[in-house]
Amino acid sequence: MRPELLDLVGGTPLARVTTPLPHRHAGFWAKLECLGAGGMKARAAVSMLMAARTDGRLAPGAPVVESTSGTLGLGLAFAGQALGHPVVLVVDDELEPVMRALLTAHGAHLEIVPEPHPTGGWQRARLDRLRAVLAEIPGAYWPDQYNNPANPKGYAALARELLDALDHIDVLVCSVGTGGHSAGVAGELRRHRPGVRLIGVDAVGSTIFGQPALPRVMRGLGSSIHPRNVAYHEFDEVHWLGPVEVVAACRRLARDGFVSGGWSTGAVAMVAAWVARVEPGAVVVTVFPDGVHRYLDTIFDDRFCEARGLLGPPSGHPVEVADPAAAPLSGWSRCAVVTDPLGVPA
């Protein structure tokens, strides 16, 4: 147990980004969570484990078991070391080798799922395996990042850091996977700045905002299930991004602005830059969840991208969509109607 590690969570830099994506824009602010210990999801991981310890669901020294595409796994490895819990991560066969090595180096045990579920993809396959692992380990605790209310609560401090740094905020742009950081940051921001608009950024092929589930090359952005942590009522609009736009954004950020990241980072950067261009007087803020290192063999690898047709010219603006459940989208699209796909209007 290393509780002093908890002092390393938060306090990440806020950078001004003016890199053309792909067009020139007035600039936006990006919270660089990749520079925090354990990455962005260390905030959620610590919050979930601390809450479970407080209410007795997580006994001292008990194992923690979770499904992850990578980023939360790093946060849980950090939180496990700080709070004294072994961590078992259910991952899939597409997890990058560098991320497998990193998680293992930090002491996590990996359970690797070899094949996707026929209809629910890797996410469903990981959750099925997770339940089997839980049954095998007495006393193990599952944080359930998709539905745990302590997940968004972990991001209240991130919102307060933004409030301390900026006198005014007009637009917050957030990627959406589990729904945790968008709900947590937006909720806290609006307690102090009720006029802040929230724009959600999803992946083409994700079901979160009503699109049909399709195979996705992008990891950590979007979902094939419907997480209860998604605060649909908070969103003012949603954008769906395709991998071609995101690859272009990540590479341009790395080449011209040095600070870059993975799928979620490229996606929110594209949307934040677009908002800054069409609303040049607005103060636009976003969160870069991670850095470039785990993506050197994917986003930043020419052979990987060429094999998947990801090096084409990116779209410079979104296509307007009237209905979030319209025909399957194939590229950057935008909709000002946000509904809960399970039937509850936002």
Short mmCIF file of C-alpha atoms in Angstrom, two decimals:
data_model
loop_
_atom_site.label_atom_id
_atom_site.label_comp_id
_atom_site.label_asym_id
_atom_site.label_seq_id
_atom_site.Cartn_x
_atom_site.Cartn_y
_atom_site.Cartn_z
CA MET A 1 0.00 0.00 0.00
CA ARG A 2 1.41 3.36 -1.08
CA PRO A 3 -1.10 6.11 -0.15
CA GLU A 4 1.44 8.84 -0.90
CA LEU A 5 0.91 8.04 -4.59
CA LEU A 6 -2.53 9.64 -4.36
CA ASP A 7 -0.85 13.05 -4.14
CA LEU A 8 0.19 12.57 -7.79
CA VAL A 9 -3.40 12.52 -9.13
CA GLY A 10 -4.60 15.71 -10.83
CA GLY A 11 -2.95 19.07 -11.36
CA THR A 12 -2.33 18.36 -15.07
CA PRO A 13 -1.33 21.20 -17.43
CA LEU A 14 -3.80 23.18 -19.52
CA ALA A 15 -2.45 23.87 -23.02
CA ARG A 16 -3.55 26.30 -25.73
CA VAL A 17 -3.95 24.45 -29.04
CA THR A 18 -3.92 26.37 -32.34
CA THR A 19 -2.82 23.60 -34.72
CA PRO A 20 -4.99 23.62 -37.90
CA LEU A 21 -7.32 20.58 -37.75
CA PRO A 22 -7.52 20.64 -40.74
CA HIS A 23 -8.36 24.37 -41.06
CA ARG A 24 -7.08 27.32 -39.07
CA HIS A 25 -9.14 28.23 -36.02
CA ALA A 26 -9.09 30.64 -33.09
CA GLY A 27 -7.66 28.07 -30.66
CA PHE A 28 -8.98 25.98 -27.80
CA TRP A 29 -7.80 24.83 -24.38
CA ALA A 30 -6.85 21.18 -23.74
CA LYS A 31 -6.40 19.58 -20.33
CA LEU A 32 -3.40 17.25 -20.76
CA GLU A 33 -4.45 14.27 -18.68
CA CYS A 34 -1.75 12.15 -20.33
CA LEU A 35 0.77 13.92 -18.09
CA GLY A 36 -0.90 12.80 -14.86
CA ALA A 37 0.19 9.69 -12.95
CA GLY A 38 -1.98 6.80 -14.08
CA GLY A 39 -3.53 8.90 -16.88
CA MET A 40 -6.98 10.46 -16.88
CA LYS A 41 -8.73 7.39 -15.54
CA ALA A 42 -6.64 7.30 -12.40
CA ARG A 43 -9.15 9.89 -11.16
CA ALA A 44 -12.06 7.50 -11.72
CA ALA A 45 -10.17 4.44 -10.51
CA VAL A 46 -9.23 6.04 -7.20
CA SER A 47 -12.76 7.37 -6.75
CA MET A 48 -14.39 3.98 -7.40
CA LEU A 49 -12.03 2.02 -5.13
CA MET A 50 -12.22 4.57 -2.33
CA ALA A 51 -16.04 4.54 -2.45
CA ALA A 52 -16.10 0.73 -2.39
CA ARG A 53 -13.68 0.63 0.56
CA THR A 54 -15.84 3.13 2.44
CA ASP A 55 -19.10 1.21 2.03
CA GLY A 56 -17.54 -2.21 2.59
CA ARG A 57 -17.82 -3.67 -0.91
CA LEU A 58 -14.02 -3.77 -1.22
CA ALA A 59 -12.22 -5.38 1.70
CA PRO A 60 -8.63 -4.39 2.58
CA GLY A 61 -6.24 -6.19 0.24
CA ALA A 62 -9.03 -7.77 -1.82
CA PRO A 63 -8.51 -8.22 -5.59
CA VAL A 64 -10.04 -5.81 -8.09
CA VAL A 65 -11.26 -7.23 -11.42
CA GLU A 66 -12.30 -5.06 -14.37
CA SER A 67 -12.79 -5.15 -18.15
CA THR A 68 -10.82 -2.53 -20.06
CA SER A 69 -9.60 -1.55 -23.50
CA GLY A 70 -6.50 -0.18 -21.79
CA THR A 71 -6.82 3.29 -20.29
CA LEU A 72 -8.84 2.44 -17.18
CA GLY A 73 -6.54 -0.52 -16.68
CA LEU A 74 -3.62 1.85 -16.23
CA GLY A 75 -5.64 3.93 -13.77
CA LEU A 76 -6.60 0.81 -11.80
CA ALA A 77 -3.01 -0.40 -11.73
CA PHE A 78 -2.11 2.95 -10.18
CA ALA A 79 -5.01 2.91 -7.71
CA GLY A 80 -4.30 -0.71 -6.79
CA GLN A 81 -0.71 0.11 -5.88
CA ALA A 82 -1.74 3.20 -3.90
CA LEU A 83 -4.50 1.45 -1.95
CA GLY A 84 -3.02 -2.03 -1.64
CA HIS A 85 -5.17 -4.15 -3.98
CA PRO A 86 -4.02 -6.67 -6.60
CA VAL A 87 -5.56 -5.89 -9.99
CA VAL A 88 -6.83 -8.37 -12.58
CA LEU A 89 -7.69 -6.86 -15.97
CA VAL A 90 -9.81 -8.59 -18.59
CA VAL A 91 -8.52 -7.36 -21.94
CA ASP A 92 -8.86 -8.55 -25.51
CA ASP A 93 -6.49 -9.84 -28.13
CA GLU A 94 -6.41 -6.48 -29.94
CA LEU A 95 -4.85 -4.68 -26.97
CA GLU A 96 -1.59 -3.20 -28.20
CA PRO A 97 1.59 -5.09 -27.17
CA VAL A 98 3.05 -1.93 -25.61
CA MET A 99 -0.05 -1.54 -23.43
CA ARG A 100 0.09 -5.19 -22.37
CA ALA A 101 3.71 -4.70 -21.36
CA LEU A 102 2.95 -1.46 -19.51
CA LEU A 103 0.05 -2.92 -17.52
CA THR A 104 2.07 -6.01 -16.64
CA ALA A 105 5.05 -3.86 -15.62
CA HIS A 106 2.79 -2.03 -13.18
CA GLY A 107 1.76 -5.31 -11.55
CA ALA A 108 -1.61 -6.02 -13.17
CA HIS A 109 -2.51 -9.59 -14.13
CA LEU A 110 -4.04 -9.83 -17.61
CA GLU A 111 -6.84 -12.18 -18.65
CA ILE A 112 -6.84 -12.04 -22.46
CA VAL A 113 -10.04 -12.76 -24.40
CA PRO A 114 -9.09 -14.39 -27.75
CA GLU A 115 -12.23 -13.72 -29.83
CA PRO A 116 -15.00 -11.10 -29.99
CA HIS A 117 -18.60 -11.96 -29.13
CA PRO A 118 -20.63 -12.68 -32.32
CA THR A 119 -22.98 -9.73 -31.75
CA GLY A 120 -21.52 -7.75 -28.83
CA GLY A 121 -17.94 -7.53 -30.08
CA TRP A 122 -14.90 -7.35 -27.85
CA GLN A 123 -16.72 -5.42 -25.16
CA ARG A 124 -19.35 -8.12 -24.62
CA ALA A 125 -16.71 -10.86 -24.81
CA ARG A 126 -14.63 -9.13 -22.12
CA LEU A 127 -17.65 -8.72 -19.84
CA ASP A 128 -18.57 -12.40 -20.24
CA ARG A 129 -15.04 -13.42 -19.28
CA LEU A 130 -15.04 -10.92 -16.40
CA ARG A 131 -18.04 -12.62 -14.80
CA ALA A 132 -16.28 -15.98 -15.03
CA VAL A 133 -13.14 -14.53 -13.41
CA LEU A 134 -15.19 -12.99 -10.59
CA ALA A 135 -16.68 -16.40 -9.84
CA GLU A 136 -13.17 -17.87 -9.61
CA ILE A 137 -11.74 -15.30 -7.15
CA PRO A 138 -13.41 -15.18 -3.71
CA GLY A 139 -13.91 -11.64 -2.41
CA ALA A 140 -13.00 -9.96 -5.70
CA TYR A 141 -14.54 -6.57 -6.42
CA TRP A 142 -15.77 -5.39 -9.84
CA PRO A 143 -15.82 -1.56 -10.13
CA ASP A 144 -18.11 -1.73 -13.23
CA GLN A 145 -16.80 1.49 -14.75
CA TYR A 146 -19.76 1.77 -17.13
CA ASN A 147 -22.41 2.00 -14.42
CA ASN A 148 -20.62 3.03 -11.22
CA PRO A 149 -21.66 6.53 -10.04
CA ALA A 150 -18.28 6.93 -8.34
CA ASN A 151 -16.74 7.00 -11.84
CA PRO A 152 -18.08 10.48 -12.77
CA LYS A 153 -17.57 11.72 -9.21
CA GLY A 154 -13.86 11.19 -9.70
CA TYR A 155 -13.78 13.98 -12.29
CA ALA A 156 -15.22 16.76 -10.13
CA ALA A 157 -11.68 17.80 -9.23
CA LEU A 158 -10.79 18.06 -12.94
CA ALA A 159 -13.68 20.49 -13.40
CA ARG A 160 -12.51 22.55 -10.44
CA GLU A 161 -9.02 22.72 -11.94
CA LEU A 162 -10.57 24.16 -15.12
CA LEU A 163 -12.59 26.67 -13.10
CA ASP A 164 -9.45 27.80 -11.27
CA ALA A 165 -7.53 28.23 -14.53
CA LEU A 166 -10.14 29.94 -16.73
CA ASP A 167 -12.34 32.92 -15.92
CA HIS A 168 -14.91 31.93 -18.53
CA ILE A 169 -15.87 28.74 -20.41
CA ASP A 170 -18.42 28.61 -23.23
CA VAL A 171 -18.10 25.08 -24.61
CA LEU A 172 -16.83 21.80 -23.17
CA VAL A 173 -16.00 19.04 -25.68
CA CYS A 174 -15.79 15.51 -24.23
CA SER A 175 -15.18 12.08 -25.70
CA VAL A 176 -17.70 9.48 -24.56
CA GLY A 177 -16.90 5.86 -23.72
CA THR A 178 -18.06 4.94 -20.24
CA GLY A 179 -19.66 8.38 -19.90
CA GLY A 180 -17.72 9.06 -16.71
CA HIS A 181 -15.62 12.13 -17.39
CA SER A 182 -18.23 13.94 -19.50
CA ALA A 183 -20.84 13.53 -16.75
CA GLY A 184 -18.45 14.40 -13.94
CA VAL A 185 -16.80 17.42 -15.52
CA ALA A 186 -19.97 18.90 -17.04
CA GLY A 187 -22.01 18.44 -13.88
CA GLU A 188 -19.45 20.20 -11.68
CA LEU A 189 -18.77 22.96 -14.23
CA ARG A 190 -22.45 23.80 -14.53
CA ARG A 191 -22.81 24.13 -10.78
CA HIS A 192 -20.63 27.22 -11.14
CA ARG A 193 -21.08 28.16 -14.84
CA PRO A 194 -24.61 27.03 -15.80
CA GLY A 195 -24.30 28.38 -19.34
CA VAL A 196 -21.55 25.99 -20.42
CA ARG A 197 -22.53 23.92 -23.47
CA LEU A 198 -21.51 20.26 -23.62
CA ILE A 199 -20.64 18.58 -26.93
CA GLY A 200 -20.23 14.81 -26.89
CA VAL A 201 -17.81 13.07 -29.24
CA ASP A 202 -18.55 9.48 -30.19
CA ALA A 203 -17.16 6.98 -32.70
CA VAL A 204 -18.82 5.89 -35.91
CA GLY A 205 -20.23 2.42 -35.17
CA SER A 206 -20.86 3.13 -31.49
CA THR A 207 -24.31 2.60 -29.99
CA ILE A 208 -24.10 5.23 -27.23
CA PHE A 209 -26.18 7.92 -28.94
CA GLY A 210 -28.47 5.68 -30.96
CA GLN A 211 -26.42 4.45 -33.90
CA PRO A 212 -26.30 0.71 -34.69
CA ALA A 213 -23.27 -1.22 -33.44
CA LEU A 214 -20.63 -1.78 -36.13
CA PRO A 215 -17.02 -3.00 -35.99
CA ARG A 216 -14.74 -0.17 -34.82
CA VAL A 217 -11.01 0.22 -35.32
CA MET A 218 -10.87 2.98 -32.69
CA ARG A 219 -10.37 1.78 -29.11
CA GLY A 220 -11.54 3.54 -25.95
CA LEU A 221 -13.95 5.80 -27.82
CA GLY A 222 -17.60 4.78 -28.14
CA SER A 223 -19.26 1.60 -26.93
CA SER A 224 -21.27 -1.41 -28.07
CA ILE A 225 -23.34 -1.30 -24.85
CA HIS A 226 -25.30 1.50 -23.16
CA PRO A 227 -23.42 2.67 -20.05
CA ARG A 228 -25.66 4.13 -17.36
CA ASN A 229 -23.03 6.74 -16.56
CA VAL A 230 -23.79 8.60 -19.80
CA ALA A 231 -25.65 11.75 -18.71
CA TYR A 232 -27.76 12.24 -21.84
CA HIS A 233 -29.58 15.22 -20.36
CA GLU A 234 -26.32 17.15 -20.10
CA PHE A 235 -25.43 17.08 -23.81
CA ASP A 236 -26.34 19.87 -26.21
CA GLU A 237 -25.16 18.04 -29.33
CA VAL A 238 -23.13 15.03 -30.40
CA HIS A 239 -20.49 14.43 -33.09
CA TRP A 240 -19.49 11.06 -34.52
CA LEU A 241 -15.95 10.77 -35.87
CA GLY A 242 -14.48 8.23 -38.26
CA PRO A 243 -10.93 6.88 -37.95
CA VAL A 244 -9.61 8.74 -41.02
CA GLU A 245 -10.35 12.12 -39.43
CA VAL A 246 -8.94 11.01 -36.09
CA VAL A 247 -5.68 9.63 -37.53
CA ALA A 248 -5.15 12.89 -39.42
CA ALA A 249 -5.80 14.95 -36.29
CA CYS A 250 -3.46 12.89 -34.09
CA ARG A 251 -0.65 13.07 -36.62
CA ARG A 252 -1.11 16.80 -37.25
CA LEU A 253 -1.11 17.53 -33.50
CA ALA A 254 2.10 15.54 -33.04
CA ARG A 255 3.82 17.16 -36.02
CA ASP A 256 2.78 20.79 -35.49
CA GLY A 257 1.84 21.08 -31.80
CA PHE A 258 3.97 18.30 -30.22
CA VAL A 259 1.17 17.37 -27.79
CA SER A 260 -0.98 14.55 -29.19
CA GLY A 261 -2.58 11.29 -28.16
CA GLY A 262 -4.82 8.43 -29.24
CA TRP A 263 -8.28 7.97 -30.69
CA SER A 264 -10.19 10.01 -28.11
CA THR A 265 -7.62 12.81 -28.18
CA GLY A 266 -7.73 13.15 -31.97
CA ALA A 267 -11.52 13.05 -32.01
CA VAL A 268 -12.07 15.76 -29.40
CA ALA A 269 -9.34 17.90 -30.98
CA MET A 270 -11.13 17.82 -34.35
CA VAL A 271 -14.44 18.87 -32.80
CA ALA A 272 -12.93 21.50 -30.49
CA ALA A 273 -11.06 23.04 -33.44
CA TRP A 274 -14.26 23.10 -35.51
CA VAL A 275 -16.16 24.87 -32.71
CA ALA A 276 -13.32 27.36 -32.31
CA ARG A 277 -13.47 28.06 -36.05
CA VAL A 278 -17.24 28.49 -36.40
CA GLU A 279 -17.50 30.38 -33.07
CA PRO A 280 -14.24 32.38 -33.00
CA GLY A 281 -15.19 34.32 -29.85
CA ALA A 282 -16.01 31.24 -27.77
CA VAL A 283 -13.81 29.84 -25.02
CA VAL A 284 -13.61 26.15 -25.94
CA VAL A 285 -12.19 23.54 -23.58
CA THR A 286 -11.56 19.83 -24.03
CA VAL A 287 -9.73 16.95 -22.33
CA PHE A 288 -6.90 14.99 -23.97
CA PRO A 289 -7.25 11.63 -22.18
CA ASP A 290 -3.93 10.02 -23.10
CA GLY A 291 -0.62 10.40 -24.92
CA VAL A 292 0.96 8.90 -28.03
CA HIS A 293 3.02 6.03 -26.65
CA ARG A 294 0.50 3.18 -26.84
CA TYR A 295 -0.42 4.21 -30.41
CA LEU A 296 3.00 4.12 -32.05
CA ASP A 297 2.13 0.77 -33.70
CA THR A 298 -1.35 1.89 -34.80
CA ILE A 299 -2.24 5.55 -35.38
CA PHE A 300 1.36 6.57 -35.98
CA ASP A 301 2.35 3.49 -38.00
CA ASP A 302 2.02 3.89 -41.78
CA ARG A 303 1.66 0.17 -42.48
CA PHE A 304 -1.12 -0.23 -39.94
CA CYS A 305 -3.00 2.78 -41.34
CA GLU A 306 -2.44 1.95 -45.01
CA ALA A 307 -3.72 -1.60 -44.51
CA ARG A 308 -6.98 -0.18 -43.13
CA GLY A 309 -7.37 2.77 -45.51
CA LEU A 310 -6.88 5.36 -42.76
CA LEU A 311 -4.54 7.77 -44.55
CA GLY A 312 -7.08 9.48 -46.82
CA PRO A 313 -7.87 13.20 -46.69
CA PRO A 314 -9.97 14.08 -43.63
CA SER A 315 -13.28 15.89 -43.86
CA GLY A 316 -13.05 19.54 -42.88
CA HIS A 317 -16.50 19.76 -41.34
CA PRO A 318 -19.29 17.50 -40.07
CA VAL A 319 -22.33 16.42 -42.04
CA GLU A 320 -25.52 17.64 -40.37
CA VAL A 321 -27.84 14.83 -39.24
CA ALA A 322 -31.41 15.44 -38.08
CA ASP A 323 -31.94 12.11 -36.30
CA PRO A 324 -29.29 10.40 -34.12
CA ALA A 325 -30.75 7.02 -35.12
CA ALA A 326 -30.49 7.76 -38.85
CA ALA A 327 -28.91 5.31 -41.28
CA PRO A 328 -25.45 4.12 -40.17
CA LEU A 329 -22.95 6.95 -40.39
CA SER A 330 -19.60 6.47 -42.09
CA GLY A 331 -17.76 9.69 -41.31
CA TRP A 332 -17.77 12.89 -39.29
CA SER A 333 -21.39 13.79 -38.54
CA ARG A 334 -23.16 16.14 -36.14
CA CYS A 335 -26.62 16.09 -34.56
CA ALA A 336 -28.23 18.71 -32.30
CA VAL A 337 -30.80 16.15 -31.05
CA VAL A 338 -29.57 14.01 -28.16
CA THR A 339 -31.73 11.18 -26.86
CA ASP A 340 -31.21 8.18 -24.66
CA PRO A 341 -31.32 5.26 -27.15
CA LEU A 342 -33.15 3.20 -24.53
CA GLY A 343 -36.06 5.59 -24.84
CA VAL A 344 -35.65 8.54 -22.47
CA PRO A 345 -35.54 12.01 -24.14
CA ALA A 346 -32.62 14.19 -23.03
#
